[in-house]
Amino acid sequence: MSTAADCLIFARWIITIDANQPVLDNHALAITGNRITAILPASEAHELTAAKVIELPDHALMPGLINTHGHAAMSLFRGMADDLPLDSWLNDHIWPAEGKWVNEEFVRDGVELAMAEMIRSGTTTFSDMYFFPNITAKAATRAGMRAQLAFPVFEFPSNWGQNPEEYIHKGLQVHDDNKHNSLITVAFGPHAPYTVADPTMDKIATLAAELHNGEINIHIHLHETDFEVAQSVKEHGMRPIERLAQRGLLGPRTQCVHLASLNDDDIKTLAAHNCHAVHCPESNLKLGSGISPVQKMLDAGINVALGTDGAASNNTLNLFNEMRTAALLSKGATGNATALPDTQALQMATLNGARALGLEQELGSLEIGKLADVIAVDLSAIEQQPVFDPVSQLVYTQVGHAVSHSWINGKLIMENRRLTTLNIDDIRERAQRWREQIVTS
């Protein structure tokens, strides 16, 4: 065997997220173009020829993490309005700040700040809902990062649009502009049931069904708090999930974010429509929004993925932290130490995220033929010793800072912690300039 590869990576462990062979010891992975072309024992891999060979004797090689919900540009608001409930945080602080500061330059600088942080903590794909998604698309493409952009739709004006018609028109233009971009997919992003009226929901449901034979995603904040649910019952005579089901917005392409206030009937409805749940445990905890019944959803057969939410409500975009919090929270909430085990938490941040985005055939696990979105995590530090089980170390020992390499679409985006497509010093300076402007205004 002398098959040529562009890159051959030898690792102590390969965490495939493939149920047939989940953890491989002393194996190698070959990348040719933008695909994984071989996974085989190290002893056999030495017979391959490769343009570049990387030896990672203390590392776990695994699929890149998929952050299924965030607001990347809001990284520039990190720490600006801490320790407040969601209603006050949003209405009294974040929306006024967005009205004053958010423009194309703000989004570009905030997205680059977020991407630098995400890449350095293992994320290779992120789902984003924010203004000026056209700018985010350009920034992600320049950085070589994979993204789903859910263009926001509101009933009220913002710096990006004046009404639902304009938001939808601009969002569909972003969709058309990126239809041949292999890194970018575009989704409908009706913000939440309390910010989107029935006629707008109906229009989105119709357009989503028509575009690509219904192969376009819908991404929405849903059942984030008990207050949201109570208001919906008061104003519409039904819970938000019932309302969305009635208007045709629930289905196998719908990504439901937060779901911190659910009853058993809500879970049955989500399962019946094959919706995806996006769990953002740290943001929900920080805002006091509630605890999502993740184990109940998993038991009902619902696909549950992980998101960080924005850095303005979480303060970090480290998805490894989110995995650990999700696993511990599920155990504490259920009183069951076996709830959400480490393997399942890791799958939520990888294959389940790919499934939620409709990309499970291409991403989320290390398998021959899949896209080469791969990260390497150094498990040699004292904090990770001894390594009885690499999956346990990845989930429970805070290893985001130990990500050493990242490949996205076969391209080396980070090598030995050095970003190859983003300038950290420049990003840091621009973030500090925004802080000075905001503080002194």
Coordinates of C-alpha atoms in Angstrom, one line a residue:
M1 CA 0.0 0.0 0.0
S2 CA 1.5 3.3 -1.0
T3 CA -1.5 5.6 -1.5
A4 CA -0.5 9.3 -1.4
A5 CA -2.2 11.7 1.0
D6 CA -1.8 15.4 1.6
C7 CA -1.5 15.0 5.4
L8 CA -1.0 11.9 7.6
I9 CA -1.6 12.4 11.3
F10 CA -0.4 9.8 13.9
A11 CA -2.2 10.1 17.2
R12 CA -2.2 8.2 20.5
W13 CA -6.0 8.0 20.3
I14 CA -8.5 8.6 17.6
I15 CA -12.0 9.4 18.9
T16 CA -14.2 8.6 15.9
I17 CA -17.7 9.1 17.4
D18 CA -18.5 6.1 15.1
A19 CA -20.5 3.6 17.2
N20 CA -18.7 0.7 15.4
Q21 CA -15.2 1.8 16.5
P22 CA -15.5 4.7 19.0
V23 CA -11.9 4.9 20.3
L24 CA -8.8 3.7 18.4
D25 CA -5.4 3.3 20.0
N26 CA -2.2 4.3 18.1
H27 CA -3.8 4.9 14.8
A28 CA -3.3 7.4 12.0
L29 CA -5.7 9.4 9.9
A30 CA -5.0 10.5 6.3
I31 CA -6.4 13.7 4.7
T32 CA -6.5 14.1 0.9
G33 CA -8.0 17.3 -0.4
N34 CA -10.9 18.1 2.0
R35 CA -11.7 14.5 2.8
I36 CA -10.7 11.8 5.3
T37 CA -9.2 9.1 3.1
A38 CA -7.9 6.5 5.6
I39 CA -8.0 5.6 9.2
L40 CA -5.7 2.7 10.0
P41 CA -3.3 1.3 12.6
A42 CA 0.0 3.3 12.9
S43 CA 2.0 0.2 11.9
E44 CA 0.2 0.1 8.6
A45 CA 0.1 3.8 8.1
H46 CA 3.9 4.0 7.7
E47 CA 3.4 2.4 4.3
L48 CA 1.5 5.5 3.1
T49 CA 3.2 8.4 1.5
A50 CA 2.1 11.9 2.4
A51 CA 3.1 15.4 1.7
K52 CA 3.0 16.3 5.4
V53 CA 3.3 13.9 8.4
I54 CA 2.4 15.1 11.9
E55 CA 3.2 13.0 15.0
L56 CA 1.0 13.6 18.0
P57 CA 2.0 10.9 20.5
D58 CA 0.1 12.4 23.5
H59 CA -3.0 13.6 21.7
A60 CA -6.5 12.6 21.0
L61 CA -7.7 13.2 17.4
M62 CA -11.4 13.8 17.1
P63 CA -14.1 15.5 15.0
G64 CA -14.2 19.3 15.2
L65 CA -16.8 20.6 17.7
I66 CA -20.1 22.0 16.3
N67 CA -21.4 25.0 18.2
T68 CA -25.1 24.8 17.3
H69 CA -26.1 28.2 18.7
G70 CA -24.5 31.6 19.2
H71 CA -24.4 35.3 18.3
A72 CA -20.7 35.6 17.3
A73 CA -20.4 39.4 17.0
M74 CA -21.8 39.8 20.5
S75 CA -18.3 38.8 21.8
L76 CA -17.7 42.5 21.8
F77 CA -20.3 42.8 24.6
R78 CA -18.6 40.1 26.7
G79 CA -19.0 41.0 30.4
M80 CA -20.9 44.2 29.7
A81 CA -24.1 43.3 31.5
D82 CA -23.5 40.4 33.9
D83 CA -25.7 39.0 36.7
L84 CA -29.0 40.1 35.3
P85 CA -32.2 38.2 34.5
L86 CA -32.9 37.6 30.8
D87 CA -35.7 40.3 30.5
S88 CA -33.6 43.1 32.0
W89 CA -30.4 41.9 30.3
L90 CA -32.0 42.0 26.9
N91 CA -34.4 45.0 27.1
D92 CA -32.4 47.3 29.3
H93 CA -28.8 46.6 28.2
I94 CA -28.3 44.5 25.1
W95 CA -30.9 45.8 22.7
P96 CA -30.0 49.5 23.5
A97 CA -26.3 48.7 23.0
E98 CA -27.0 47.0 19.7
G99 CA -29.1 49.9 18.5
K100 CA -26.2 52.2 19.2
W101 CA -23.2 50.2 18.1
V102 CA -24.0 47.4 15.7
N103 CA -22.9 48.0 12.1
E104 CA -20.9 46.1 9.5
E105 CA -17.6 47.0 11.2
F106 CA -18.8 45.9 14.6
V107 CA -20.0 42.5 13.2
R108 CA -16.8 41.9 11.3
D109 CA -14.6 42.6 14.4
G110 CA -16.9 40.7 16.8
V111 CA -17.1 37.7 14.5
E112 CA -13.3 37.5 14.1
L113 CA -12.9 37.7 17.9
A114 CA -15.4 34.9 18.3
M115 CA -13.9 32.7 15.6
A116 CA -10.4 33.0 17.1
E117 CA -11.8 31.9 20.5
M118 CA -13.8 29.1 19.0
I119 CA -11.0 27.7 16.9
R120 CA -8.6 27.8 19.8
S121 CA -11.1 25.8 21.9
G122 CA -11.9 23.2 19.3
T123 CA -14.9 24.4 17.4
T124 CA -14.8 24.0 13.6
T125 CA -18.4 24.8 12.8
F126 CA -20.7 27.4 14.4
S127 CA -24.3 28.3 13.9
D128 CA -24.9 32.0 14.2
M129 CA -28.0 34.2 14.5
Y130 CA -27.2 37.9 14.2
F131 CA -27.5 41.1 12.1
F132 CA -25.4 41.6 8.9
P133 CA -25.0 37.8 8.2
N134 CA -23.5 38.9 4.8
I135 CA -20.5 40.2 6.8
T136 CA -20.3 37.1 8.9
A137 CA -20.3 35.0 5.8
K138 CA -17.4 36.9 4.4
A139 CA -15.4 36.8 7.7
A140 CA -16.0 33.0 8.1
T141 CA -15.0 32.3 4.5
R142 CA -11.8 34.3 4.9
A143 CA -11.0 32.5 8.1
G144 CA -11.8 29.1 6.5
M145 CA -14.4 28.3 9.2
R146 CA -17.6 26.5 8.6
A147 CA -20.9 28.2 9.6
Q148 CA -24.6 28.1 9.4
L149 CA -26.0 31.6 9.3
A150 CA -29.6 32.0 10.6
F151 CA -30.6 35.4 9.4
P152 CA -32.7 37.1 12.1
V153 CA -36.3 38.1 11.6
F154 CA -38.2 40.5 13.9
E155 CA -41.4 42.5 13.8
F156 CA -39.5 45.7 14.8
P157 CA -36.7 47.6 13.2
S158 CA -33.0 47.2 13.9
N159 CA -29.7 48.5 12.4
W160 CA -30.0 45.8 9.7
G161 CA -33.7 46.0 8.7
Q162 CA -36.9 47.8 9.3
N163 CA -39.6 45.0 9.1
P164 CA -40.0 41.3 8.5
E165 CA -40.2 41.7 4.8
E166 CA -36.8 43.5 4.7
Y167 CA -35.2 40.9 7.0
I168 CA -36.4 38.0 4.8
H169 CA -35.4 39.8 1.6
K170 CA -31.9 40.5 2.8
G171 CA -31.5 37.0 4.3
L172 CA -32.5 35.3 1.1
Q173 CA -30.0 37.4 -0.7
V174 CA -27.3 36.1 1.7
H175 CA -28.6 32.6 0.9
D176 CA -28.3 33.2 -2.9
D177 CA -24.8 34.8 -2.5
N178 CA -23.5 31.8 -0.7
K179 CA -25.2 28.9 -2.5
H180 CA -21.9 27.8 -4.0
N181 CA -19.9 28.4 -0.9
S182 CA -18.9 25.0 0.6
L183 CA -18.3 26.6 4.1
I184 CA -21.6 28.5 4.5
T185 CA -25.2 27.4 4.8
V186 CA -28.0 29.9 5.4
A187 CA -31.1 29.3 7.5
F188 CA -34.3 31.2 8.5
G189 CA -33.9 32.7 11.9
P190 CA -37.2 33.9 13.3
H191 CA -35.9 35.3 16.6
A192 CA -38.5 33.9 19.0
P193 CA -42.3 33.4 19.3
Y194 CA -42.5 36.7 21.3
T195 CA -40.8 38.8 18.6
V196 CA -42.4 37.2 15.5
A197 CA -46.1 37.6 14.6
D198 CA -48.3 34.8 13.1
P199 CA -48.3 36.2 9.5
T200 CA -44.5 36.3 9.5
M201 CA -44.3 32.8 10.9
D202 CA -46.7 31.7 8.1
K203 CA -44.5 33.3 5.4
I204 CA -41.4 31.7 6.8
A205 CA -43.0 28.3 6.9
T206 CA -44.1 28.6 3.3
L207 CA -40.8 29.9 2.0
A208 CA -38.8 27.2 4.0
A209 CA -41.0 24.5 2.5
E210 CA -40.5 25.8 -1.1
L211 CA -36.8 26.4 -1.0
H212 CA -34.7 23.4 -2.0
N213 CA -37.7 21.1 -1.5
G214 CA -37.8 22.0 2.2
E215 CA -34.1 21.4 2.7
I216 CA -33.5 24.7 4.5
N217 CA -33.2 25.0 8.3
I218 CA -35.2 27.1 10.7
H219 CA -33.4 28.2 13.8
I220 CA -35.5 29.8 16.7
H221 CA -35.2 30.6 20.4
L222 CA -38.0 28.6 22.0
H223 CA -39.4 28.1 25.6
E224 CA -36.4 29.9 27.1
T225 CA -38.2 30.9 30.3
D226 CA -41.3 30.2 32.2
F227 CA -42.3 33.8 31.7
E228 CA -42.2 33.4 27.9
V229 CA -44.5 30.4 28.1
A230 CA -46.9 32.2 30.5
Q231 CA -47.1 35.3 28.2
S232 CA -47.8 33.1 25.2
V233 CA -50.7 31.4 27.0
K234 CA -52.0 34.8 28.1
E235 CA -51.8 36.4 24.6
H236 CA -52.4 33.4 22.3
G237 CA -54.2 30.9 24.4
M238 CA -51.5 28.3 23.8
R239 CA -47.9 27.5 24.6
P240 CA -45.3 28.7 22.1
I241 CA -44.5 25.1 20.9
E242 CA -48.3 24.6 20.2
R243 CA -48.4 27.9 18.3
L244 CA -45.4 26.9 16.1
A245 CA -46.8 23.5 15.4
Q246 CA -50.1 25.1 14.4
R247 CA -48.3 27.5 12.0
G248 CA -46.2 24.8 10.4
L249 CA -42.8 25.9 11.7
L250 CA -41.9 22.6 13.5
G251 CA -40.3 19.8 11.5
P252 CA -37.1 17.8 10.9
R253 CA -35.3 21.0 9.8
T254 CA -36.2 23.0 12.9
Q255 CA -33.6 23.8 15.5
C256 CA -35.2 24.7 18.8
V257 CA -32.8 26.7 21.0
H258 CA -32.9 26.6 24.9
L259 CA -36.1 24.7 25.7
A260 CA -35.6 25.4 29.4
S261 CA -39.3 25.5 30.2
L262 CA -40.9 22.3 28.9
N263 CA -43.6 19.9 30.0
D264 CA -44.2 16.4 28.9
D265 CA -46.7 17.4 26.2
D266 CA -44.1 19.9 24.7
I267 CA -41.6 17.0 24.6
K268 CA -44.1 14.8 22.8
T269 CA -44.8 17.5 20.3
L270 CA -41.1 18.1 19.5
A271 CA -40.5 14.3 19.1
A272 CA -43.6 13.9 16.9
H273 CA -42.3 16.6 14.5
N274 CA -38.7 15.3 14.6
C275 CA -37.3 18.6 15.8
H276 CA -33.8 19.2 17.0
A277 CA -33.1 20.6 20.5
V278 CA -30.1 22.9 21.0
H279 CA -29.0 22.9 24.7
C280 CA -27.2 26.0 26.0
P281 CA -26.7 25.1 29.7
E282 CA -24.2 27.8 30.8
S283 CA -26.1 30.7 29.3
N284 CA -29.4 29.4 30.7
L285 CA -27.8 29.1 34.1
K286 CA -26.2 32.5 34.1
L287 CA -29.4 34.2 33.1
G288 CA -31.4 32.2 35.6
S289 CA -33.6 31.0 32.7
G290 CA -34.1 27.4 33.8
I291 CA -32.8 23.9 33.2
S292 CA -33.6 22.1 30.1
P293 CA -34.9 18.5 30.6
V294 CA -32.2 17.0 28.4
Q295 CA -32.5 13.4 29.6
K296 CA -36.2 13.4 29.0
M297 CA -35.7 14.7 25.5
L298 CA -33.1 12.1 24.7
D299 CA -35.3 9.3 26.1
A300 CA -38.1 10.6 23.8
G301 CA -35.7 10.2 20.8
I302 CA -35.1 13.9 20.2
N303 CA -31.7 14.8 18.8
V304 CA -30.0 17.2 21.3
A305 CA -27.1 19.3 20.2
L306 CA -25.0 21.8 22.2
G307 CA -24.5 25.6 21.9
T308 CA -22.7 28.2 23.9
D309 CA -25.1 31.1 23.1
G310 CA -23.3 34.4 22.7
A311 CA -20.3 35.6 24.8
A312 CA -22.5 38.4 26.2
S313 CA -24.6 35.9 28.1
N314 CA -22.1 33.1 28.7
N315 CA -18.7 35.0 28.6
T316 CA -17.0 32.0 26.9
L317 CA -17.5 30.2 23.6
N318 CA -15.6 27.1 24.9
L319 CA -17.8 24.1 23.9
F320 CA -15.7 21.7 26.0
N321 CA -16.8 23.7 29.0
E322 CA -20.4 23.4 27.8
M323 CA -20.1 19.6 27.5
R324 CA -18.9 19.3 31.1
T325 CA -21.7 21.6 32.4
A326 CA -24.3 19.7 30.4
A327 CA -23.2 16.3 31.8
L328 CA -23.1 17.5 35.4
L329 CA -26.3 19.5 35.2
S330 CA -28.2 16.5 33.8
K331 CA -27.0 14.3 36.6
G332 CA -27.8 16.9 39.3
A333 CA -31.2 17.7 37.8
T334 CA -32.3 14.1 37.6
G335 CA -30.6 12.8 40.7
N336 CA -29.1 10.1 38.4
A337 CA -25.4 9.8 38.1
T338 CA -25.7 7.8 34.9
A339 CA -27.7 10.5 33.1
L340 CA -25.9 12.0 30.1
P341 CA -22.6 10.0 30.2
D342 CA -19.4 11.4 28.8
T343 CA -19.8 9.6 25.4
Q344 CA -23.2 11.2 24.9
A345 CA -22.1 14.6 25.9
L346 CA -19.2 14.4 23.4
Q347 CA -21.7 13.2 20.7
M348 CA -24.0 16.2 21.5
A349 CA -21.1 18.5 20.6
T350 CA -20.1 16.6 17.4
L351 CA -22.4 14.2 15.5
N352 CA -25.7 15.5 17.1
G353 CA -24.7 19.0 16.1
A354 CA -24.1 17.9 12.5
R355 CA -27.4 16.1 12.5
A356 CA -29.2 19.3 13.7
L357 CA -27.6 21.2 10.8
G358 CA -28.5 18.5 8.3
L359 CA -24.9 17.7 7.8
E360 CA -24.5 14.3 9.5
Q361 CA -23.5 12.7 6.2
E362 CA -20.5 15.0 6.0
L363 CA -19.5 16.0 9.5
G364 CA -19.6 15.1 13.2
S365 CA -17.6 11.8 13.1
L366 CA -14.2 10.7 11.8
E367 CA -15.1 8.3 9.0
I368 CA -13.5 7.6 5.6
G369 CA -15.2 9.8 3.0
K370 CA -16.4 12.5 5.4
L371 CA -15.1 16.1 5.3
A372 CA -11.8 16.6 7.1
D373 CA -13.0 18.8 10.0
V374 CA -10.6 17.4 12.7
I375 CA -9.0 18.7 15.9
A376 CA -6.2 17.4 18.1
V377 CA -6.2 17.7 21.9
D378 CA -3.0 17.4 23.9
L379 CA -3.7 15.1 26.9
S380 CA -0.2 15.2 28.3
A381 CA -0.7 17.9 30.9
I382 CA -0.6 17.1 34.6
E383 CA -4.2 18.0 34.9
Q384 CA -5.2 15.1 32.6
Q385 CA -3.1 12.4 34.2
P386 CA -3.5 9.5 34.3
V387 CA -5.5 8.8 31.2
F388 CA -7.7 5.8 31.8
D389 CA -10.3 6.9 29.3
P390 CA -9.6 9.7 26.8
V391 CA -13.3 10.5 26.4
S392 CA -13.7 11.0 30.1
Q393 CA -10.7 13.4 30.1
L394 CA -12.1 15.3 27.1
V395 CA -15.5 15.9 28.8
Y396 CA -14.6 16.3 32.4
T397 CA -11.2 17.9 32.7
Q398 CA -11.6 21.3 30.9
V399 CA -9.4 20.7 27.9
G400 CA -10.4 23.6 25.6
H401 CA -7.1 25.3 26.2
A402 CA -5.3 22.0 25.2
V403 CA -6.5 22.0 21.6
S404 CA -3.3 22.1 19.6
H405 CA -4.4 21.6 15.9
S406 CA -7.5 22.2 13.8
W407 CA -8.2 21.2 10.3
I408 CA -11.4 22.6 8.6
N409 CA -12.3 21.3 5.1
G410 CA -8.9 19.7 5.0
K411 CA -7.0 22.9 5.6
L412 CA -4.8 23.4 8.7
I413 CA -6.4 26.4 10.5
M414 CA -4.4 26.1 13.7
E415 CA -1.0 24.5 14.2
N416 CA 0.5 24.1 17.7
R417 CA -2.0 26.8 19.0
R418 CA -1.0 29.3 16.2
L419 CA -3.9 30.4 14.1
T420 CA -3.0 30.4 10.4
T421 CA -5.9 32.5 9.0
L422 CA -6.6 35.0 11.7
N423 CA -4.3 37.6 13.3
I424 CA -4.8 37.4 17.1
D425 CA -2.9 40.6 17.9
D426 CA -4.9 42.6 15.4
I427 CA -8.2 41.1 16.7
R428 CA -7.2 41.9 20.3
E429 CA -6.4 45.6 19.4
R430 CA -9.7 46.1 17.6
A431 CA -11.7 44.5 20.5
Q432 CA -10.0 46.9 22.9
R433 CA -10.8 49.9 20.7
W434 CA -14.5 48.9 20.8
R435 CA -14.3 48.7 24.5
E436 CA -12.9 52.2 24.8
Q437 CA -15.6 53.5 22.5
I438 CA -18.4 51.9 24.4
V439 CA -17.1 52.9 27.8
T440 CA -16.4 56.5 27.0
S441 CA -19.6 57.1 25.0

